[in-house]
Amino acid sequence: MDVVDFVPEHNQFVYTFGGCRPAATIKPGTALRLWTEDAFNNAITSVADVPSTVLDSRYLNPQTGPFYVEGAEPGDTLAIHIVDLTPARGWGASAMIPFFGGLTATDRTSLLHDHLPEGVWIYEIDSAAQTVGFQTRKGDFEVALPIEPMLGTVGLAPAGSEVFSSLTPERFGGNMDTPEMRVGTTAYFGVNVEGAMFSIGDGHYRQGEGEACGTAVEGAMNSTIIVDLIKGGAPDWPRLEDDAHWMVVGSSRPMEDSWRISQVQMIQWLGELYGLDRMDAYQLLTQISLVPVANVVDTNYSVMTKIAKSLLPERSAFNGIHADLRDRARSLV
Amino acid sequence: MDVVDFVPEHNQFVYTFGGCRPAATIKPGTALRLWTEDAFNNAITSVADVPSTVLDSRYLNPQTGPFYVEGAEPGDTLAIHIVDLTPARGWGASAMIPFFGGLTATDRTSLLHDHLPEGVWIYEIDSAAQTVGFQTRKGDFEVALPIEPMLGTVGLAPAGSEVFSSLTPERFGGNMDTPEMRVGTTAYFGVNVEGAMFSIGDGHYRQGEGEACGTAVEGAMNSTIIVDLIKGGAPDWPRLEDDAHWMVVGSSRPMEDSWRISQVQMIQWLGELYGLDRMDAYQLLTQISLVPVANVVDTNYSVMTKIAKSLLPERSAFNGIHADLRDRARSLV
Amino acid sequence: MDVVDFVPEHNQFVYTFGGCRPAATIKPGTALRLWTEDAFNNAITSVADVPSTVLDSRYLNPQTGPFYVEGAEPGDTLAIHIVDLTPARGWGASAMIPFFGGLTATDRTSLLHDHLPEGVWIYEIDSAAQTVGFQTRKGDFEVALPIEPMLGTVGLAPAGSEVFSSLTPERFGGNMDTPEMRVGTTAYFGVNVEGAMFSIGDGHYRQGEGEACGTAVEGAMNSTIIVDLIKGGAPDWPRLEDDAHWMVVGSSRPMEDSWRISQVQMIQWLGELYGLDRMDAYQLLTQISLVPVANVVDTNYSVMTKIAKSLLPERSAFNGIHADLRDRARSLV
Amino acid sequence: MDVVDFVPEHNQFVYTFGGCRPAATIKPGTALRLWTEDAFNNAITSVADVPSTVLDSRYLNPQTGPFYVEGAEPGDTLAIHIVDLTPARGWGASAMIPFFGGLTATDRTSLLHDHLPEGVWIYEIDSAAQTVGFQTRKGDFEVALPIEPMLGTVGLAPAGSEVFSSLTPERFGGNMDTPEMRVGTTAYFGVNVEGAMFSIGDGHYRQGEGEACGTAVEGAMNSTIIVDLIKGGAPDWPRLEDDAHWMVVGSSRPMEDSWRISQVQMIQWLGELYGLDRMDAYQLLTQISLVPVANVVDTNYSVMTKIAKSLLPERSAFNGIHADLRDRARSLV
């Protein structure tokens, strides 16, 4: 297996999906060891930082990539399997940013309120315990929370020559902010342009579902992934698979539309896997679907539909590539 | 402990929250063994039934109750602990009903499409295996799914002399359709009228999150609950607690508003439990919140915010009544 | 023509649609001269008033009625023609109420902001000029605005034994807050219960579309209306007609659903009036529809679809009753 | 006054905002006579055309431009005054396109319905009467509707290196589809990139508010516009002005967010024009705002807030450039 290591220089980060030159060209089946900067672009390092002062809106959510995958053509399926995610710093940060987040007026839910108090929370990692430490800014409450590393952002170049900010989740993936983008997950994306042009970023040491305030425990990350290509079979929206679940993410507004997308896509997937009629799949979905919200803070809201494989007869998707990637991953860790 | 058994006559069912005379008066601390009819009012018994023909929209989601709780006054908190839920029939039913459900045009998401094909699915119970059997209407796919009994509907009389259909989830609870309303859960509701006037119904033998097609595996249910009263402390929206989680349900439209309600309410609850400042609680919530969707099909959409108790220092809510109810429940089963 | 005068005592006001005994019984064709209290229940009379202190949420938007219309049965159509609206006081009032309105966090769009500054604006009427005077609370800007009296609220008892606050707009009409509910308009409502049980209230001396802050120039009103009954023909949602326009109001959330309802209903109406196929009516509507927003502040948002009669061949709706009511109205003013 | 004529070759059309090389460079104050192709890219010419067959999704809504305006820098304001709009063909076309439009399931409001019947309507122009002729596809109903030419799309390059399909309305304007983009209107846009890079397209011979089916009476257009530059003063969202109205357009989802944006922006504008405190401006807006919906079919929904100048003391915006442009326009027609 080809293994490529890539630690970008600061001027190599990109801030969009689409519109960028490739950082490198890789063959399908390549393993990548990638370093990603945190979503703040390392501008926040202390509780004394004032987000509105130190953050530069042009340089948020830096992406490592994009990578050009040889042979990838529109209509193909890119499979990205997450082998390992290891925090690359000893601390993570979260911030309240004016008019950003789910429980505040925003530039979209535009209201007449002044912004909420801004501020920073620093989470020190306890490597032995594998926890990050939350402590209040007012009062002295402290609690250690398990590290559960994930990638907030995995995305491809969009179709139609569009270029979206790396803050956007869409059909092409992007900033979906789902905790399911974790070690052991294989994500499938429809390829829109030659080379697929995928990138990753936005490492989270942990995150609740919804990412309410808009920022998780953000941190630089060392990621090991295997990238593979399936000719054809492009899903309309990102599909995820781990050993235990089938998953689809929809991203739109209002949130019921995100949900509708993920549900209809899962009905389609159930149809493919089990040969079910659409109404039968709708009925079955109704009784077995899990629906964990991913984000309600980004330019689109992301909602996941998730089904436990254990409830259904065994099937393989995309020619069983997930199991194969799991096997291949063993040689890397 | 007082134990009251109540199997309503068919003409004793009610179809609204508010506007009904009490079925009985009970003392706080009473255990109730209640029989509930299914949400179809037993009009659907076979795959040959045509929902639009057999269902009577005036008599959907029949409720058992309401019960007048002695001493309950506006501003108090009603605690309902679910001790046992046992299917009261050997089969459940689900149906596709014209213009009802999450993935169809409805009377609200009013479009120009003809309705989707209607139909019925019957789920036979296998008591030994504790499963219900799904089988397709087209083709011959079958799968046995675990029984996971829950109550779709637990609600109180609304404030302000309003009366809502039993199909509605709102501040007063009602038709929230969350799978978390299961054995071992204690639900807390703010009392709006003297006597609280709660009722239950809509037993589900199992349900996915979202209840996509609008109907779960619906079935008559034998429920054992303990009802207790806490003077004062009325939560704005329904709170749920089990041994492992704190939970709040918000119900509104669009779905992001349901989410916002449940999140803000949980921030308030975290503030009460841990003495946290609002912004600290918002930050902590962001990193630990689970957000399972409850329903996207009813007159309001219901979204839950859920936090694992294991992540936080131990605390008791409502004077520790949940643990106490768990103890008391043991004598009943 | 029977003419009934009714000035309610304060204890005769009602605060819900449904759940009330009739104030009086009238025959179809009766003219009513009704006095309505303002939406604040006269609790706000000065800029010194503090809304959160003086307003009683139980007694907002008092309704005059309900009136039992002889012979009205479910499925019939109630026609209410507005003959005259005359301010009953020399001033109106508007208020900023904490967590109420369209550009603030609310109990539904639940956020973490403190409430916006509350306050009162008093609008003195200049009878000669037929204006109300706006003056700023800060600074000394003043402007006289034309009086354009309208009724924010005209509604019937709901179906299904439901009872809704008088603050709610729904299928049954209610608190739609459309400026089109003005002199010369005939409004058509589907009857849900015997007697129809309609009431009116919420006089506005003027209001912008959307009613952004939640309160118009609210004032007591003397209304002259003629009420008539059409057997059968109940529209699903309120239809309005004046000499120049066909109109339908949809009320739901999110706002696109309100729009969808009003558009689909207008397509249906165009089909009835002109014998158009559904897709042809959809196409025609697309090119001629006006869409003035009514309210974005109430428990449902209301959006109107409005078509200029002048664009289309002449037709009569509901057997031409609007023209007839216009004739009958002449004898009353 | 410089006058530039530009009739693009077919291969000169662009299909995005951003990401394109300038068609030409112009000085501020230049008049442009531009030819635009219809939104279907002339693929629909007959009722026999099948939209899903003849339309190419890569080449919808072709734009004429973009034009690089000398001296335009981020933070400046681009003023585009519409002098004349004249249909460039003798007929226009509208179409029902599968899963596109406001009253159908779409890729966002993703449901399980089959698509609505697709089809084409051709509108012949009667030049003498200045009408377009609607005729039903089923039955023989015909009606002549007044020509009311407008530009569905006027937009600038976005900020942040983003590139959006020409089907998108956003902060940068774009495909807002408001009938107010007509002769006599001056539109103001915040400049995001050097040169502003604006383009126009999507001529409509007429359109109802909302553009329900997704396509107006689409037609090639000859447009005369004057383009000018105001240093600084960039509005956050597009502002429009004609002799009689102040207008702002907000574009987002759900529709209430579009409305909120346009209302908050108008409050800001009222503050600038009249020196009003925010809460006073909110109050005044509430009583005088008009809210005509623009589109409920594009990737964002667009809602306008509109205020009649006649209600308020006279003021000039952007240094009175609208009146000046009106003067300058006289020499061109």
PDB file of N, CA, C and O in Angstrom, chain A residues 214-247:
ATOM      1  N   GLY A 214     -21.435  26.220  17.948  1.00  0.00           N
ATOM      2  CA  GLY A 214     -20.769  26.430  16.660  1.00  0.00           C
ATOM      3  C   GLY A 214     -19.343  25.939  16.614  1.00  0.00           C
ATOM      4  O   GLY A 214     -18.757  25.807  15.542  1.00  0.00           O
ATOM      5  N   THR A 215     -18.767  25.659  17.787  1.00  0.00           N
ATOM      6  CA  THR A 215     -17.388  25.166  17.804  1.00  0.00           C
ATOM      7  C   THR A 215     -17.264  24.030  18.810  1.00  0.00           C
ATOM      8  O   THR A 215     -17.702  24.145  19.954  1.00  0.00           O
ATOM      9  N   ALA A 216     -16.677  22.941  18.353  1.00  0.00           N
ATOM     10  CA  ALA A 216     -16.438  21.772  19.191  1.00  0.00           C
ATOM     11  C   ALA A 216     -15.161  21.996  20.003  1.00  0.00           C
ATOM     12  O   ALA A 216     -14.687  23.124  20.120  1.00  0.00           O
ATOM     13  N   VAL A 217     -14.623  20.936  20.560  1.00  0.00           N
ATOM     14  CA  VAL A 217     -13.277  21.014  21.134  1.00  0.00           C
ATOM     15  C   VAL A 217     -12.324  20.885  19.946  1.00  0.00           C
ATOM     16  O   VAL A 217     -11.973  19.792  19.507  1.00  0.00           O
ATOM     17  N   GLU A 218     -11.982  22.052  19.407  1.00  0.00           N
ATOM     18  CA  GLU A 218     -11.253  22.134  18.146  1.00  0.00           C
ATOM     19  C   GLU A 218      -9.768  21.912  18.396  1.00  0.00           C
ATOM     20  O   GLU A 218      -9.210  22.477  19.333  1.00  0.00           O
ATOM     21  N   GLY A 219      -9.151  21.120  17.501  1.00  0.00           N
ATOM     22  CA  GLY A 219      -7.723  20.884  17.702  1.00  0.00           C
ATOM     23  C   GLY A 219      -7.037  20.366  16.460  1.00  0.00           C
ATOM     24  O   GLY A 219      -7.658  19.700  15.611  1.00  0.00           O
ATOM     25  N   ALA A 220      -5.763  20.679  16.359  1.00  0.00           N
ATOM     26  CA  ALA A 220      -4.972  20.097  15.266  1.00  0.00           C
ATOM     27  C   ALA A 220      -5.012  18.576  15.389  1.00  0.00           C
ATOM     28  O   ALA A 220      -5.083  18.034  16.498  1.00  0.00           O
ATOM     29  N   MET A 221      -4.955  17.896  14.233  1.00  0.00           N
ATOM     30  CA  MET A 221      -5.150  16.447  14.259  1.00  0.00           C
ATOM     31  C   MET A 221      -4.167  15.761  13.321  1.00  0.00           C
ATOM     32  O   MET A 221      -3.874  16.262  12.239  1.00  0.00           O
ATOM     33  N   ASN A 222      -3.672  14.607  13.744  1.00  0.00           N
ATOM     34  CA  ASN A 222      -2.973  13.701  12.853  1.00  0.00           C
ATOM     35  C   ASN A 222      -3.941  12.617  12.435  1.00  0.00           C
ATOM     36  O   ASN A 222      -4.426  11.853  13.278  1.00  0.00           O
ATOM     37  N   SER A 223      -4.222  12.576  11.140  1.00  0.00           N
ATOM     38  CA  SER A 223      -5.213  11.630  10.622  1.00  0.00           C
ATOM     39  C   SER A 223      -4.550  10.628   9.704  1.00  0.00           C
ATOM     40  O   SER A 223      -3.741  11.000   8.852  1.00  0.00           O
ATOM     41  N   THR A 224      -4.905   9.379   9.881  1.00  0.00           N
ATOM     42  CA  THR A 224      -4.517   8.360   8.909  1.00  0.00           C
ATOM     43  C   THR A 224      -5.775   7.875   8.225  1.00  0.00           C
ATOM     44  O   THR A 224      -6.722   7.440   8.886  1.00  0.00           O
ATOM     45  N   ILE A 225      -5.772   7.977   6.916  1.00  0.00           N
ATOM     46  CA  ILE A 225      -6.937   7.539   6.152  1.00  0.00           C
ATOM     47  C   ILE A 225      -6.478   6.705   4.959  1.00  0.00           C
ATOM     48  O   ILE A 225      -5.333   6.823   4.518  1.00  0.00           O
ATOM     49  N   ILE A 226      -7.356   5.866   4.483  1.00  0.00           N
ATOM     50  CA  ILE A 226      -7.113   5.180   3.206  1.00  0.00           C
ATOM     51  C   ILE A 226      -8.170   5.672   2.232  1.00  0.00           C
ATOM     52  O   ILE A 226      -9.354   5.748   2.572  1.00  0.00           O
ATOM     53  N   VAL A 227      -7.705   6.009   1.051  1.00  0.00           N
ATOM     54  CA  VAL A 227      -8.608   6.541   0.033  1.00  0.00           C
ATOM     55  C   VAL A 227      -8.701   5.547  -1.105  1.00  0.00           C
ATOM     56  O   VAL A 227      -7.675   5.094  -1.613  1.00  0.00           O
ATOM     57  N   ASP A 228      -9.940   5.216  -1.476  1.00  0.00           N
ATOM     58  CA  ASP A 228     -10.084   4.292  -2.589  1.00  0.00           C
ATOM     59  C   ASP A 228     -11.184   4.767  -3.528  1.00  0.00           C
ATOM     60  O   ASP A 228     -11.945   5.678  -3.198  1.00  0.00           O
ATOM     61  N   LEU A 229     -11.223   4.160  -4.653  1.00  0.00           N
ATOM     62  CA  LEU A 229     -12.136   4.609  -5.696  1.00  0.00           C
ATOM     63  C   LEU A 229     -12.997   3.447  -6.165  1.00  0.00           C
ATOM     64  O   LEU A 229     -12.497   2.345  -6.414  1.00  0.00           O
ATOM     65  N   ILE A 230     -14.274   3.694  -6.283  1.00  0.00           N
ATOM     66  CA  ILE A 230     -15.193   2.727  -6.870  1.00  0.00           C
ATOM     67  C   ILE A 230     -15.705   3.356  -8.152  1.00  0.00           C
ATOM     68  O   ILE A 230     -16.232   4.476  -8.134  1.00  0.00           O
ATOM     69  N   LYS A 231     -15.520   2.665  -9.251  1.00  0.00           N
ATOM     70  CA  LYS A 231     -16.002   3.229 -10.514  1.00  0.00           C
ATOM     71  C   LYS A 231     -17.520   3.209 -10.523  1.00  0.00           C
ATOM     72  O   LYS A 231     -18.146   2.182 -10.252  1.00  0.00           O
ATOM     73  N   GLY A 232     -18.125   4.356 -10.838  1.00  0.00           N
ATOM     74  CA  GLY A 232     -19.581   4.461 -10.870  1.00  0.00           C
ATOM     75  C   GLY A 232     -20.179   4.451  -9.484  1.00  0.00           C
ATOM     76  O   GLY A 232     -19.476   4.570  -8.467  1.00  0.00           O
ATOM     77  N   GLY A 233     -21.505   4.324  -9.436  1.00  0.00           N
ATOM     78  CA  GLY A 233     -22.218   4.137  -8.174  1.00  0.00           C
ATOM     79  C   GLY A 233     -22.298   5.347  -7.274  1.00  0.00           C
ATOM     80  O   GLY A 233     -22.603   5.222  -6.075  1.00  0.00           O
ATOM     81  N   ALA A 234     -22.020   6.538  -7.830  1.00  0.00           N
ATOM     82  CA  ALA A 234     -21.981   7.742  -7.000  1.00  0.00           C
ATOM     83  C   ALA A 234     -23.277   7.939  -6.228  1.00  0.00           C
ATOM     84  O   ALA A 234     -24.351   8.032  -6.824  1.00  0.00           O
ATOM     85  N   PRO A 235     -23.205   8.019  -4.893  1.00  0.00           N
ATOM     86  CA  PRO A 235     -24.409   8.328  -4.122  1.00  0.00           C
ATOM     87  C   PRO A 235     -24.727   9.824  -4.267  1.00  0.00           C
ATOM     88  O   PRO A 235     -23.832  10.650  -4.451  1.00  0.00           O
ATOM     89  N   ASP A 236     -26.009  10.168  -4.170  1.00  0.00           N
ATOM     90  CA  ASP A 236     -26.416  11.569  -4.290  1.00  0.00           C
ATOM     91  C   ASP A 236     -25.912  12.406  -3.127  1.00  0.00           C
ATOM     92  O   ASP A 236     -25.635  13.597  -3.269  1.00  0.00           O
ATOM     93  N   TRP A 237     -25.857  11.795  -1.946  1.00  0.00           N
ATOM     94  CA  TRP A 237     -25.427  12.474  -0.727  1.00  0.00           C
ATOM     95  C   TRP A 237     -24.457  11.562   0.007  1.00  0.00           C
ATOM     96  O   TRP A 237     -24.460  10.359  -0.226  1.00  0.00           O
ATOM     97  N   PRO A 238     -23.656  12.100   0.912  1.00  0.00           N
ATOM     98  CA  PRO A 238     -22.648  11.275   1.582  1.00  0.00           C
ATOM     99  C   PRO A 238     -23.258  10.108   2.358  1.00  0.00           C
ATOM    100  O   PRO A 238     -24.213  10.289   3.113  1.00  0.00           O
ATOM    101  N   ARG A 239     -22.672   8.949   2.139  1.00  0.00           N
ATOM    102  CA  ARG A 239     -23.045   7.765   2.895  1.00  0.00           C
ATOM    103  C   ARG A 239     -21.869   7.381   3.766  1.00  0.00           C
ATOM    104  O   ARG A 239     -20.720   7.512   3.355  1.00  0.00           O
ATOM    105  N   LEU A 240     -22.173   6.897   4.970  1.00  0.00           N
ATOM    106  CA  LEU A 240     -21.125   6.440   5.871  1.00  0.00           C
ATOM    107  C   LEU A 240     -21.436   5.009   6.286  1.00  0.00           C
ATOM    108  O   LEU A 240     -22.595   4.604   6.352  1.00  0.00           O
ATOM    109  N   GLU A 241     -20.382   4.295   6.592  1.00  0.00           N
ATOM    110  CA  GLU A 241     -20.550   2.913   7.040  1.00  0.00           C
ATOM    111  C   GLU A 241     -19.485   2.630   8.084  1.00  0.00           C
ATOM    112  O   GLU A 241     -18.322   2.999   7.933  1.00  0.00           O
ATOM    113  N   ASP A 242     -19.903   1.997   9.160  1.00  0.00           N
ATOM    114  CA  ASP A 242     -18.890   1.415  10.055  1.00  0.00           C
ATOM    115  C   ASP A 242     -19.287  -0.044  10.272  1.00  0.00           C
ATOM    116  O   ASP A 242     -20.179  -0.563   9.584  1.00  0.00           O
ATOM    117  N   ASP A 243     -18.629  -0.713  11.173  1.00  0.00           N
ATOM    118  CA  ASP A 243     -18.919  -2.139  11.319  1.00  0.00           C
ATOM    119  C   ASP A 243     -20.362  -2.382  11.738  1.00  0.00           C
ATOM    120  O   ASP A 243     -20.926  -3.438  11.445  1.00  0.00           O
ATOM    121  N   ALA A 244     -20.948  -1.392  12.376  1.00  0.00           N
ATOM    122  CA  ALA A 244     -22.261  -1.617  12.990  1.00  0.00           C
ATOM    123  C   ALA A 244     -23.413  -0.860  12.341  1.00  0.00           C
ATOM    124  O   ALA A 244     -24.568  -1.135  12.655  1.00  0.00           O
ATOM    125  N   HIS A 245     -23.121   0.093  11.454  1.00  0.00           N
ATOM    126  CA  HIS A 245     -24.206   0.962  10.983  1.00  0.00           C
ATOM    127  C   HIS A 245     -24.090   1.333   9.513  1.00  0.00           C
ATOM    128  O   HIS A 245     -22.996   1.513   8.985  1.00  0.00           O
ATOM    129  N   TRP A 246     -25.270   1.523   8.894  1.00  0.00           N
ATOM    130  CA  TRP A 246     -25.407   2.232   7.639  1.00  0.00           C
ATOM    131  C   TRP A 246     -25.839   3.667   7.969  1.00  0.00           C
ATOM    132  O   TRP A 246     -26.724   3.863   8.796  1.00  0.00           O
ATOM    133  N   MET A 247     -25.260   4.643   7.311  1.00  0.00           N
ATOM    134  CA  MET A 247     -25.565   6.040   7.645  1.00  0.00           C
ATOM    135  C   MET A 247     -25.600   6.911   6.397  1.00  0.00           C
ATOM    136  O   MET A 247     -24.847   6.684   5.459  1.00  0.00           O
TER     137      MET A 247
END
